Amino acid sequence: MTGRHPPVSARERTIYTTAAAARPSRRGLLRAAVAGAAATAATPLLAACGTAVGEPPGKVALHGDNPGWAAPLKAAGAAMRSVDGVRLVPEVIPSLESFEQVVKSSLRTSKTPDLLKYWSGYRLQDLARTGGIVELEEEWERAERKGWVDPSLRSAFTYRGRVHGLPMNLAYWVFYYNPAVFRDHGLTKPTTWDAFLKAADRLKRAGITPLHATTSGRWPSFIWFQEMLSRQDPQFYDALMNGRARYTDPRTERAMRTIASFADKGWFTSLDMDQATAAAAMVHGKVGMVPGATWLSTSFTGVGGKVGENVDTFVLPMQDPKAKPAMIFESSALVCTVKGPDHIEALRASGAWLHPKVAKAFSHTLQDGSPNPLVPPANAMIAGVAETVRHGKLRLLNRFWELGPPELVESTVDDLAGFLLDPSAYRKTLTTMQGRADEAWKVWKEADA
Amino acid sequence: MSSAVRAGAAATPVKPGRARLRIPTRTPHQAAAEAGSGRLGGRLAGVPWALPAVLFVGVLLVYPFFRSVYGSFFDDNGFTSHYVGLDNYTRLIDDPIFGRSLLNTVLWVAGTLLLPVLVGLAIAVATHRMRRGRIAQLVVVLPYAISGAATAVLWKFILTSDGTLNQVLRAVGLDSLARPWLLEWPASTISMIVASTWQATGLNVVLFAIGLRAIPRDTVEAAELDGATGWRMFRHITLPQLRSMSVVVVGMAVVNSLKAFDMVWILTQGGPARSSETLALTMYREAFLLFHVGYGSAIALVLSVIVVACSWLYLRRQMPGTSPR
């Protein structure tokens, strides 16, 4: 050792010796390093593991990603027992991402869950393509014959012309506002586009941030894009989302410019304010209007909001009064897997899902809309929105998240987050999105051929 | 060999009155047994004992590793796959998200080396002989008892635009410094490194405190007699004596920063627009969320190579006895 080092003093030698004694062995340290590397690779893999076990007779598990759905599913299960003798056991994986990866990685195995709360639209089609989920055409036909389901929802649950999922809820996308704050500033619920702009302007001058916009949680980045497109040109929204139009179209640019103008006027909240915080801020009069689905209403009531007093909703008016009125809807799909351990009972549960008694128990506990037109609205707010839809003959358009190949949606959500952060770069964003769309639609159509 | 040992023993002069050293010897029978005739108890005697561990490591570590390497040559969406050769690796070069992710990972390594290690060392040294120093150390160590996820949630309250940090800045008239910490890059990555430092420093303080206690008292006293105090004492006595502990602390910091995940996932989910992703997070998103399994495997391999190479090079360099001649 000394031969490889410069000569050292006696004191320094003492130091070296002590240090060497305390030094861990090379092999031990290298082993620790390799273990660290292994842990790096293993952590996400462990997170990806998920299994399902069979339930005892008379019970069937339904897996979902939303903890807030546990109680409504239990209520639906209790009602289902009296209808068909099967009880639902909710199993929640409280993360959208973890839930999706568990579903996709287990679908080909016998460890897959029996029933799933999944998304409608292209996400459902993506799952149906795997051959891992059951066609529910018969169940749909029977429900439609009995008037238990709104027939206009069918396309959102169809793959290659056959139904592969049943609608669970029916959420409408609305704007929440605080009637008390509006009253204080001489405003009423906007029924025209100009009234909406005027309300935002007046709130801004009163020191209230007029509109909630956010990238928090990632997926909400698409909200303003879908709202603007559907209010400016619903036909174009439908075409764009289904790959029949281009992101570089002047109509998309117009929607982006409108959003950019709102940002320039300082109408948006900070982009890291999540929906729950925005709900509280609106109830306390700090934020004017919050776009969201009807399922968000529990966030408002949870922070002391009282429907009609300091929380109410309106459907964002059409910017182009000549366009056919439209609004965005969202509906989760009840899906039955091929390889689930309690397959027969899962099919029975699917058949009973849209029964008015079951649908009512579910939607009333969830406090959201029901796809079954025979179910009375869960509360006055839902009743008001449903009435607006029926009375105004609004065209229902599926949500951005469920439209287009999932890979494309996942990426464009990130692009839209970038746009919200730098609205002036909207042209670049649209070019990027079109590039992604070209590739994603090509892959999607090839796989579908 | 055994006969040479016996010969050596016979040739050793034995001083009168001194106890004779007992030198182990083997009989010809034992030597023959060692030569190995297939009987258990020879060189293969340890194999049955090692087999469970070998199987365990093989199934859980070696096989998945090579399976991932194999999978990285395929375009695999989780349901169908086809061979694409090195396409996934060439895609990495052109992918701006991977580039940003790599840069963020480098920032994490640099930041984690600079902040928690230096701060941990400073606190450990400052509180080593301080009155009530242990209480001070305990306060610093406490955050380490909190999980990474809980730490991230806590820091979210601090770092959002309307969060505590900006409120404090505005309250003291430093409005110009207030910013949306988690929405702008590189502020987002740097903020998360600071949050991680708040948690990780405690462990480093503990390790350095142990190292400081292991320094022989006579060494310190000798240095004091020579007039070494303050910075000179730290530079020439304390720091060299802590070398072995520094090797461990820095090594752990490097590996932990390379696999940074939970803090980033909870605070920003890698966003906005994937700007704050690290390699571990990019791999997770590609493989498990976007179901680009082959591409995710390629990223995992790149990450593994970086982790192992960094650890290996660092540890070899830190071992004087094993440095190249």
mmCIF file of N, CA, C and O in Angstrom, chain B residues 51-117:
data_model
loop_
_atom_site.group_PDB
_atom_site.id
_atom_site.type_symbol
_atom_site.label_atom_id
_atom_site.label_comp_id
_atom_site.label_asym_id
_atom_site.label_seq_id
_atom_site.Cartn_x
_atom_site.Cartn_y
_atom_site.Cartn_z
ATOM 1 N N LEU B 51 -28.044 -22.381 -3.282
ATOM 2 C CA LEU B 51 -29.044 -22.518 -4.355
ATOM 3 C C LEU B 51 -30.305 -21.661 -4.147
ATOM 4 O O LEU B 51 -30.725 -20.954 -5.080
ATOM 5 N N PRO B 52 -30.908 -21.666 -2.957
ATOM 6 C CA PRO B 52 -32.108 -20.834 -2.786
ATOM 7 C C PRO B 52 -31.837 -19.358 -3.078
ATOM 8 O O PRO B 52 -32.620 -18.701 -3.756
ATOM 9 N N ALA B 53 -30.703 -18.880 -2.586
ATOM 10 C CA ALA B 53 -30.375 -17.463 -2.809
ATOM 11 C C ALA B 53 -30.142 -17.204 -4.288
ATOM 12 O O ALA B 53 -30.598 -16.191 -4.839
ATOM 13 N N VAL B 54 -29.436 -18.150 -4.932
ATOM 14 C CA VAL B 54 -29.153 -17.997 -6.371
ATOM 15 C C VAL B 54 -30.469 -17.976 -7.154
ATOM 16 O O VAL B 54 -30.680 -17.146 -8.039
ATOM 17 N N LEU B 55 -31.370 -18.879 -6.798
ATOM 18 C CA LEU B 55 -32.669 -18.942 -7.484
ATOM 19 C C LEU B 55 -33.456 -17.643 -7.267
ATOM 20 O O LEU B 55 -34.032 -17.083 -8.195
ATOM 21 N N PHE B 56 -33.437 -17.194 -6.037
ATOM 22 C CA PHE B 56 -34.165 -15.988 -5.656
ATOM 23 C C PHE B 56 -33.682 -14.790 -6.478
ATOM 24 O O PHE B 56 -34.463 -14.079 -7.114
ATOM 25 N N VAL B 57 -32.375 -14.623 -6.484
ATOM 26 C CA VAL B 57 -31.784 -13.501 -7.227
ATOM 27 C C VAL B 57 -32.016 -13.689 -8.728
ATOM 28 O O VAL B 57 -32.326 -12.745 -9.459
ATOM 29 N N GLY B 58 -31.896 -14.948 -9.149
ATOM 30 C CA GLY B 58 -32.078 -15.230 -10.584
ATOM 31 C C GLY B 58 -33.472 -14.892 -11.060
ATOM 32 O O GLY B 58 -33.657 -14.238 -12.088
ATOM 33 N N VAL B 59 -34.462 -15.320 -10.289
ATOM 34 C CA VAL B 59 -35.854 -15.120 -10.702
ATOM 35 C C VAL B 59 -36.270 -13.652 -10.567
ATOM 36 O O VAL B 59 -36.944 -13.101 -11.438
ATOM 37 N N LEU B 60 -35.841 -13.042 -9.477
ATOM 38 C CA LEU B 60 -36.317 -11.673 -9.215
ATOM 39 C C LEU B 60 -35.450 -10.573 -9.821
ATOM 40 O O LEU B 60 -35.899 -9.452 -9.973
ATOM 41 N N LEU B 61 -34.213 -10.905 -10.145
ATOM 42 C CA LEU B 61 -33.321 -9.836 -10.610
ATOM 43 C C LEU B 61 -32.723 -10.131 -11.980
ATOM 44 O O LEU B 61 -32.873 -9.344 -12.915
ATOM 45 N N VAL B 62 -32.079 -11.273 -12.092
ATOM 46 C CA VAL B 62 -31.337 -11.542 -13.325
ATOM 47 C C VAL B 62 -32.294 -11.778 -14.510
ATOM 48 O O VAL B 62 -32.153 -11.151 -15.567
ATOM 49 N N TYR B 63 -33.292 -12.649 -14.302
ATOM 50 C CA TYR B 63 -34.215 -12.924 -15.406
ATOM 51 C C TYR B 63 -34.973 -11.669 -15.851
ATOM 52 O O TYR B 63 -34.992 -11.350 -17.037
ATOM 53 N N PRO B 64 -35.581 -10.910 -14.905
ATOM 54 C CA PRO B 64 -36.276 -9.698 -15.359
ATOM 55 C C PRO B 64 -35.360 -8.729 -16.091
ATOM 56 O O PRO B 64 -35.770 -8.079 -17.045
ATOM 57 N N PHE B 65 -34.111 -8.665 -15.630
ATOM 58 C CA PHE B 65 -33.185 -7.742 -16.283
ATOM 59 C C PHE B 65 -32.980 -8.138 -17.745
ATOM 60 O O PHE B 65 -33.148 -7.322 -18.650
ATOM 61 N N PHE B 66 -32.640 -9.410 -17.950
ATOM 62 C CA PHE B 66 -32.388 -9.840 -19.331
ATOM 63 C C PHE B 66 -33.678 -9.864 -20.161
ATOM 64 O O PHE B 66 -33.662 -9.629 -21.361
ATOM 65 N N ARG B 67 -34.795 -10.107 -19.490
ATOM 66 C CA ARG B 67 -36.077 -10.069 -20.210
ATOM 67 C C ARG B 67 -36.371 -8.641 -20.674
ATOM 68 O O ARG B 67 -36.896 -8.425 -21.776
ATOM 69 N N SER B 68 -36.016 -7.675 -19.831
ATOM 70 C CA SER B 68 -36.211 -6.272 -20.208
ATOM 71 C C SER B 68 -35.310 -5.894 -21.369
ATOM 72 O O SER B 68 -35.726 -5.180 -22.288
ATOM 73 N N VAL B 69 -34.068 -6.365 -21.309
ATOM 74 C CA VAL B 69 -33.135 -6.084 -22.413
ATOM 75 C C VAL B 69 -33.714 -6.662 -23.707
ATOM 76 O O VAL B 69 -33.775 -5.984 -24.738
ATOM 77 N N TYR B 70 -34.180 -7.896 -23.635
ATOM 78 C CA TYR B 70 -34.777 -8.554 -24.809
ATOM 79 C C TYR B 70 -36.004 -7.769 -25.280
ATOM 80 O O TYR B 70 -36.167 -7.496 -26.471
ATOM 81 N N GLY B 71 -36.846 -7.372 -24.327
ATOM 82 C CA GLY B 71 -38.077 -6.652 -24.666
ATOM 83 C C GLY B 71 -37.819 -5.301 -25.308
ATOM 84 O O GLY B 71 -38.656 -4.794 -26.054
ATOM 85 N N SER B 72 -36.650 -4.717 -25.023
ATOM 86 C CA SER B 72 -36.374 -3.387 -25.571
ATOM 87 C C SER B 72 -36.123 -3.423 -27.076
ATOM 88 O O SER B 72 -36.037 -2.380 -27.710
ATOM 89 N N PHE B 73 -36.003 -4.613 -27.643
ATOM 90 C CA PHE B 73 -35.824 -4.721 -29.099
ATOM 91 C C PHE B 73 -37.153 -4.929 -29.820
ATOM 92 O O PHE B 73 -37.190 -5.235 -31.011
ATOM 93 N N PHE B 74 -38.257 -4.794 -29.069
ATOM 94 C CA PHE B 74 -39.578 -5.023 -29.659
ATOM 95 C C PHE B 74 -40.463 -3.783 -29.520
ATOM 96 O O PHE B 74 -40.328 -3.022 -28.565
ATOM 97 N N ASP B 75 -41.342 -3.629 -30.492
ATOM 98 C CA ASP B 75 -42.393 -2.621 -30.354
ATOM 99 C C ASP B 75 -43.566 -3.357 -29.723
ATOM 100 O O ASP B 75 -44.290 -4.090 -30.403
ATOM 101 N N ASP B 76 -43.726 -3.156 -28.431
ATOM 102 C CA ASP B 76 -44.668 -3.966 -27.664
ATOM 103 C C ASP B 76 -45.685 -3.047 -26.991
ATOM 104 O O ASP B 76 -45.315 -2.152 -26.231
ATOM 105 N N ASN B 77 -46.970 -3.225 -27.288
ATOM 106 C CA ASN B 77 -47.989 -2.376 -26.651
ATOM 107 C C ASN B 77 -48.681 -3.091 -25.504
ATOM 108 O O ASN B 77 -49.743 -2.681 -25.039
ATOM 109 N N GLY B 78 -48.103 -4.185 -25.051
ATOM 110 C CA GLY B 78 -48.686 -4.938 -23.944
ATOM 111 C C GLY B 78 -49.545 -6.096 -24.420
ATOM 112 O O GLY B 78 -49.817 -7.027 -23.672
ATOM 113 N N PHE B 79 -49.977 -6.026 -25.673
ATOM 114 C CA PHE B 79 -50.832 -7.093 -26.213
ATOM 115 C C PHE B 79 -50.218 -7.717 -27.469
ATOM 116 O O PHE B 79 -50.272 -8.904 -27.660
ATOM 117 N N THR B 80 -49.649 -6.868 -28.319
ATOM 118 C CA THR B 80 -48.973 -7.384 -29.512
ATOM 119 C C THR B 80 -47.563 -6.812 -29.531
ATOM 120 O O THR B 80 -47.322 -5.727 -28.981
ATOM 121 N N SER B 81 -46.656 -7.554 -30.159
ATOM 122 C CA SER B 81 -45.292 -7.026 -30.251
ATOM 123 C C SER B 81 -44.630 -7.532 -31.527
ATOM 124 O O SER B 81 -44.955 -8.623 -32.011
ATOM 125 N N HIS B 82 -43.753 -6.701 -32.069
ATOM 126 C CA HIS B 82 -42.943 -7.154 -33.187
ATOM 127 C C HIS B 82 -41.539 -6.584 -33.092
ATOM 128 O O HIS B 82 -41.335 -5.492 -32.549
ATOM 129 N N TYR B 83 -40.595 -7.347 -33.636
ATOM 130 C CA TYR B 83 -39.182 -7.010 -33.498
ATOM 131 C C TYR B 83 -38.851 -5.730 -34.267
ATOM 132 O O TYR B 83 -39.221 -5.588 -35.436
ATOM 133 N N VAL B 84 -38.167 -4.803 -33.609
ATOM 134 C CA VAL B 84 -37.783 -3.552 -34.275
ATOM 135 C C VAL B 84 -36.288 -3.262 -34.145
ATOM 136 O O VAL B 84 -35.830 -2.175 -34.508
ATOM 137 N N GLY B 85 -35.544 -4.215 -33.649
ATOM 138 C CA GLY B 85 -34.094 -4.014 -33.516
ATOM 139 C C GLY B 85 -33.769 -2.902 -32.536
ATOM 140 O O GLY B 85 -34.296 -2.847 -31.428
ATOM 141 N N LEU B 86 -32.930 -1.962 -33.002
ATOM 142 C CA LEU B 86 -32.480 -0.882 -32.117
ATOM 143 C C LEU B 86 -33.341 0.375 -32.234
ATOM 144 O O LEU B 86 -32.966 1.438 -31.737
ATOM 145 N N ASP B 87 -34.499 0.237 -32.864
ATOM 146 C CA ASP B 87 -35.364 1.417 -33.089
ATOM 147 C C ASP B 87 -35.703 2.162 -31.810
ATOM 148 O O ASP B 87 -35.727 3.391 -31.790
ATOM 149 N N ASN B 88 -35.978 1.399 -30.747
ATOM 150 C CA ASN B 88 -36.342 2.053 -29.487
ATOM 151 C C ASN B 88 -35.194 2.918 -28.968
ATOM 152 O O ASN B 88 -35.425 3.958 -28.340
ATOM 153 N N TYR B 89 -33.962 2.474 -29.219
ATOM 154 C CA TYR B 89 -32.807 3.238 -28.741
ATOM 155 C C TYR B 89 -32.560 4.461 -29.621
ATOM 156 O O TYR B 89 -32.193 5.524 -29.113
ATOM 157 N N THR B 90 -32.772 4.326 -30.935
ATOM 158 C CA THR B 90 -32.599 5.498 -31.805
ATOM 159 C C THR B 90 -33.698 6.523 -31.532
ATOM 160 O O THR B 90 -33.474 7.722 -31.630
ATOM 161 N N ARG B 91 -34.882 6.016 -31.149
ATOM 162 C CA ARG B 91 -35.981 6.938 -30.784
ATOM 163 C C ARG B 91 -35.606 7.782 -29.568
ATOM 164 O O ARG B 91 -35.966 8.944 -29.468
ATOM 165 N N LEU B 92 -34.873 7.139 -28.659
ATOM 166 C CA LEU B 92 -34.462 7.855 -27.441
ATOM 167 C C LEU B 92 -33.652 9.101 -27.786
ATOM 168 O O LEU B 92 -33.817 10.159 -27.181
ATOM 169 N N ILE B 93 -32.789 8.947 -28.792
ATOM 170 C CA ILE B 93 -31.904 10.060 -29.163
ATOM 171 C C ILE B 93 -32.721 11.235 -29.697
ATOM 172 O O ILE B 93 -32.411 12.394 -29.428
ATOM 173 N N ASP B 94 -33.782 10.932 -30.451
ATOM 174 C CA ASP B 94 -34.580 12.005 -31.069
ATOM 175 C C ASP B 94 -35.676 12.541 -30.160
ATOM 176 O O ASP B 94 -36.318 13.538 -30.492
ATOM 177 N N ASP B 95 -35.911 11.870 -29.038
ATOM 178 C CA ASP B 95 -37.060 12.226 -28.203
ATOM 179 C C ASP B 95 -36.708 13.388 -27.258
ATOM 180 O O ASP B 95 -35.904 13.231 -26.347
ATOM 181 N N PRO B 96 -37.314 14.567 -27.480
ATOM 182 C CA PRO B 96 -36.981 15.712 -26.608
ATOM 183 C C PRO B 96 -37.388 15.475 -25.158
ATOM 184 O O PRO B 96 -36.760 16.015 -24.239
ATOM 185 N N ILE B 97 -38.432 14.666 -24.952
ATOM 186 C CA ILE B 97 -38.862 14.398 -23.567
ATOM 187 C C ILE B 97 -37.795 13.583 -22.842
ATOM 188 O O ILE B 97 -37.488 13.835 -21.681
ATOM 189 N N PHE B 98 -37.197 12.625 -23.566
ATOM 190 C CA PHE B 98 -36.128 11.835 -22.951
ATOM 191 C C PHE B 98 -34.934 12.745 -22.626
ATOM 192 O O PHE B 98 -34.322 12.627 -21.567
ATOM 193 N N GLY B 99 -34.630 13.675 -23.557
ATOM 194 C CA GLY B 99 -33.523 14.605 -23.335
ATOM 195 C C GLY B 99 -33.749 15.439 -22.083
ATOM 196 O O GLY B 99 -32.855 15.572 -21.246
ATOM 197 N N ARG B 100 -34.972 15.985 -21.950
ATOM 198 C CA ARG B 100 -35.290 16.806 -20.785
ATOM 199 C C ARG B 100 -35.227 15.952 -19.512
ATOM 200 O O ARG B 100 -34.750 16.385 -18.465
ATOM 201 N N SER B 101 -35.707 14.726 -19.643
ATOM 202 C CA SER B 101 -35.732 13.814 -18.512
ATOM 203 C C SER B 101 -34.309 13.502 -18.036
ATOM 204 O O SER B 101 -34.030 13.475 -16.828
ATOM 205 N N LEU B 102 -33.428 13.299 -19.012
ATOM 206 C CA LEU B 102 -32.014 13.030 -18.688
ATOM 207 C C LEU B 102 -31.408 14.244 -17.986
ATOM 208 O O LEU B 102 -30.701 14.105 -16.974
ATOM 209 N N LEU B 103 -31.722 15.424 -18.512
ATOM 210 C CA LEU B 103 -31.200 16.651 -17.916
ATOM 211 C C LEU B 103 -31.717 16.826 -16.485
ATOM 212 O O LEU B 103 -30.957 17.181 -15.571
ATOM 213 N N ASN B 104 -33.003 16.550 -16.310
ATOM 214 C CA ASN B 104 -33.570 16.647 -14.952
ATOM 215 C C ASN B 104 -32.887 15.671 -14.003
ATOM 216 O O ASN B 104 -32.639 15.982 -12.840
ATOM 217 N N THR B 105 -32.605 14.478 -14.506
ATOM 218 C CA THR B 105 -31.948 13.470 -13.666
ATOM 219 C C THR B 105 -30.553 13.940 -13.268
ATOM 220 O O THR B 105 -30.134 13.775 -12.116
ATOM 221 N N VAL B 106 -29.841 14.556 -14.234
ATOM 222 C CA VAL B 106 -28.509 15.095 -13.921
ATOM 223 C C VAL B 106 -28.635 16.194 -12.859
ATOM 224 O O VAL B 106 -27.841 16.261 -11.913
ATOM 225 N N LEU B 107 -29.673 17.041 -13.010
ATOM 226 C CA LEU B 107 -29.901 18.100 -12.018
ATOM 227 C C LEU B 107 -30.152 17.500 -10.632
ATOM 228 O O LEU B 107 -29.663 18.000 -9.620
ATOM 229 N N TRP B 108 -30.933 16.415 -10.610
ATOM 230 C CA TRP B 108 -31.220 15.740 -9.335
ATOM 231 C C TRP B 108 -29.938 15.209 -8.709
ATOM 232 O O TRP B 108 -29.727 15.333 -7.504
ATOM 233 N N VAL B 109 -29.065 14.608 -9.541
ATOM 234 C CA VAL B 109 -27.818 14.056 -9.004
ATOM 235 C C VAL B 109 -26.956 15.189 -8.447
ATOM 236 O O VAL B 109 -26.488 15.126 -7.298
ATOM 237 N N ALA B 110 -26.799 16.247 -9.253
ATOM 238 C CA ALA B 110 -25.958 17.361 -8.817
ATOM 239 C C ALA B 110 -26.542 18.013 -7.558
ATOM 240 O O ALA B 110 -25.833 18.261 -6.574
ATOM 241 N N GLY B 111 -27.860 18.250 -7.600
ATOM 242 C CA GLY B 111 -28.518 18.921 -6.472
ATOM 243 C C GLY B 111 -28.463 18.099 -5.213
ATOM 244 O O GLY B 111 -28.207 18.614 -4.115
ATOM 245 N N THR B 112 -28.657 16.812 -5.363
ATOM 246 C CA THR B 112 -28.676 15.941 -4.182
ATOM 247 C C THR B 112 -27.279 15.762 -3.610
ATOM 248 O O THR B 112 -27.115 15.508 -2.424
ATOM 249 N N LEU B 113 -26.285 15.878 -4.477
ATOM 250 C CA LEU B 113 -24.914 15.801 -3.967
ATOM 251 C C LEU B 113 -24.556 17.084 -3.246
ATOM 252 O O LEU B 113 -23.908 17.072 -2.205
ATOM 253 N N LEU B 114 -24.983 18.200 -3.815
ATOM 254 C CA LEU B 114 -24.609 19.483 -3.220
ATOM 255 C C LEU B 114 -25.359 19.747 -1.920
ATOM 256 O O LEU B 114 -24.752 20.066 -0.903
ATOM 257 N N LEU B 115 -26.686 19.621 -1.979
ATOM 258 C CA LEU B 115 -27.482 20.078 -0.840
ATOM 259 C C LEU B 115 -27.522 19.118 0.355
ATOM 260 O O LEU B 115 -26.944 19.428 1.403
ATOM 261 N N PRO B 116 -28.155 17.936 0.225
ATOM 262 C CA PRO B 116 -28.298 17.128 1.453
ATOM 263 C C PRO B 116 -26.961 16.682 2.044
ATOM 264 O O PRO B 116 -26.828 16.596 3.268
ATOM 265 N N VAL B 117 -25.967 16.423 1.196
ATOM 266 C CA VAL B 117 -24.691 15.935 1.722
ATOM 267 C C VAL B 117 -23.964 17.064 2.448
ATOM 268 O O VAL B 117 -23.524 16.904 3.594
#
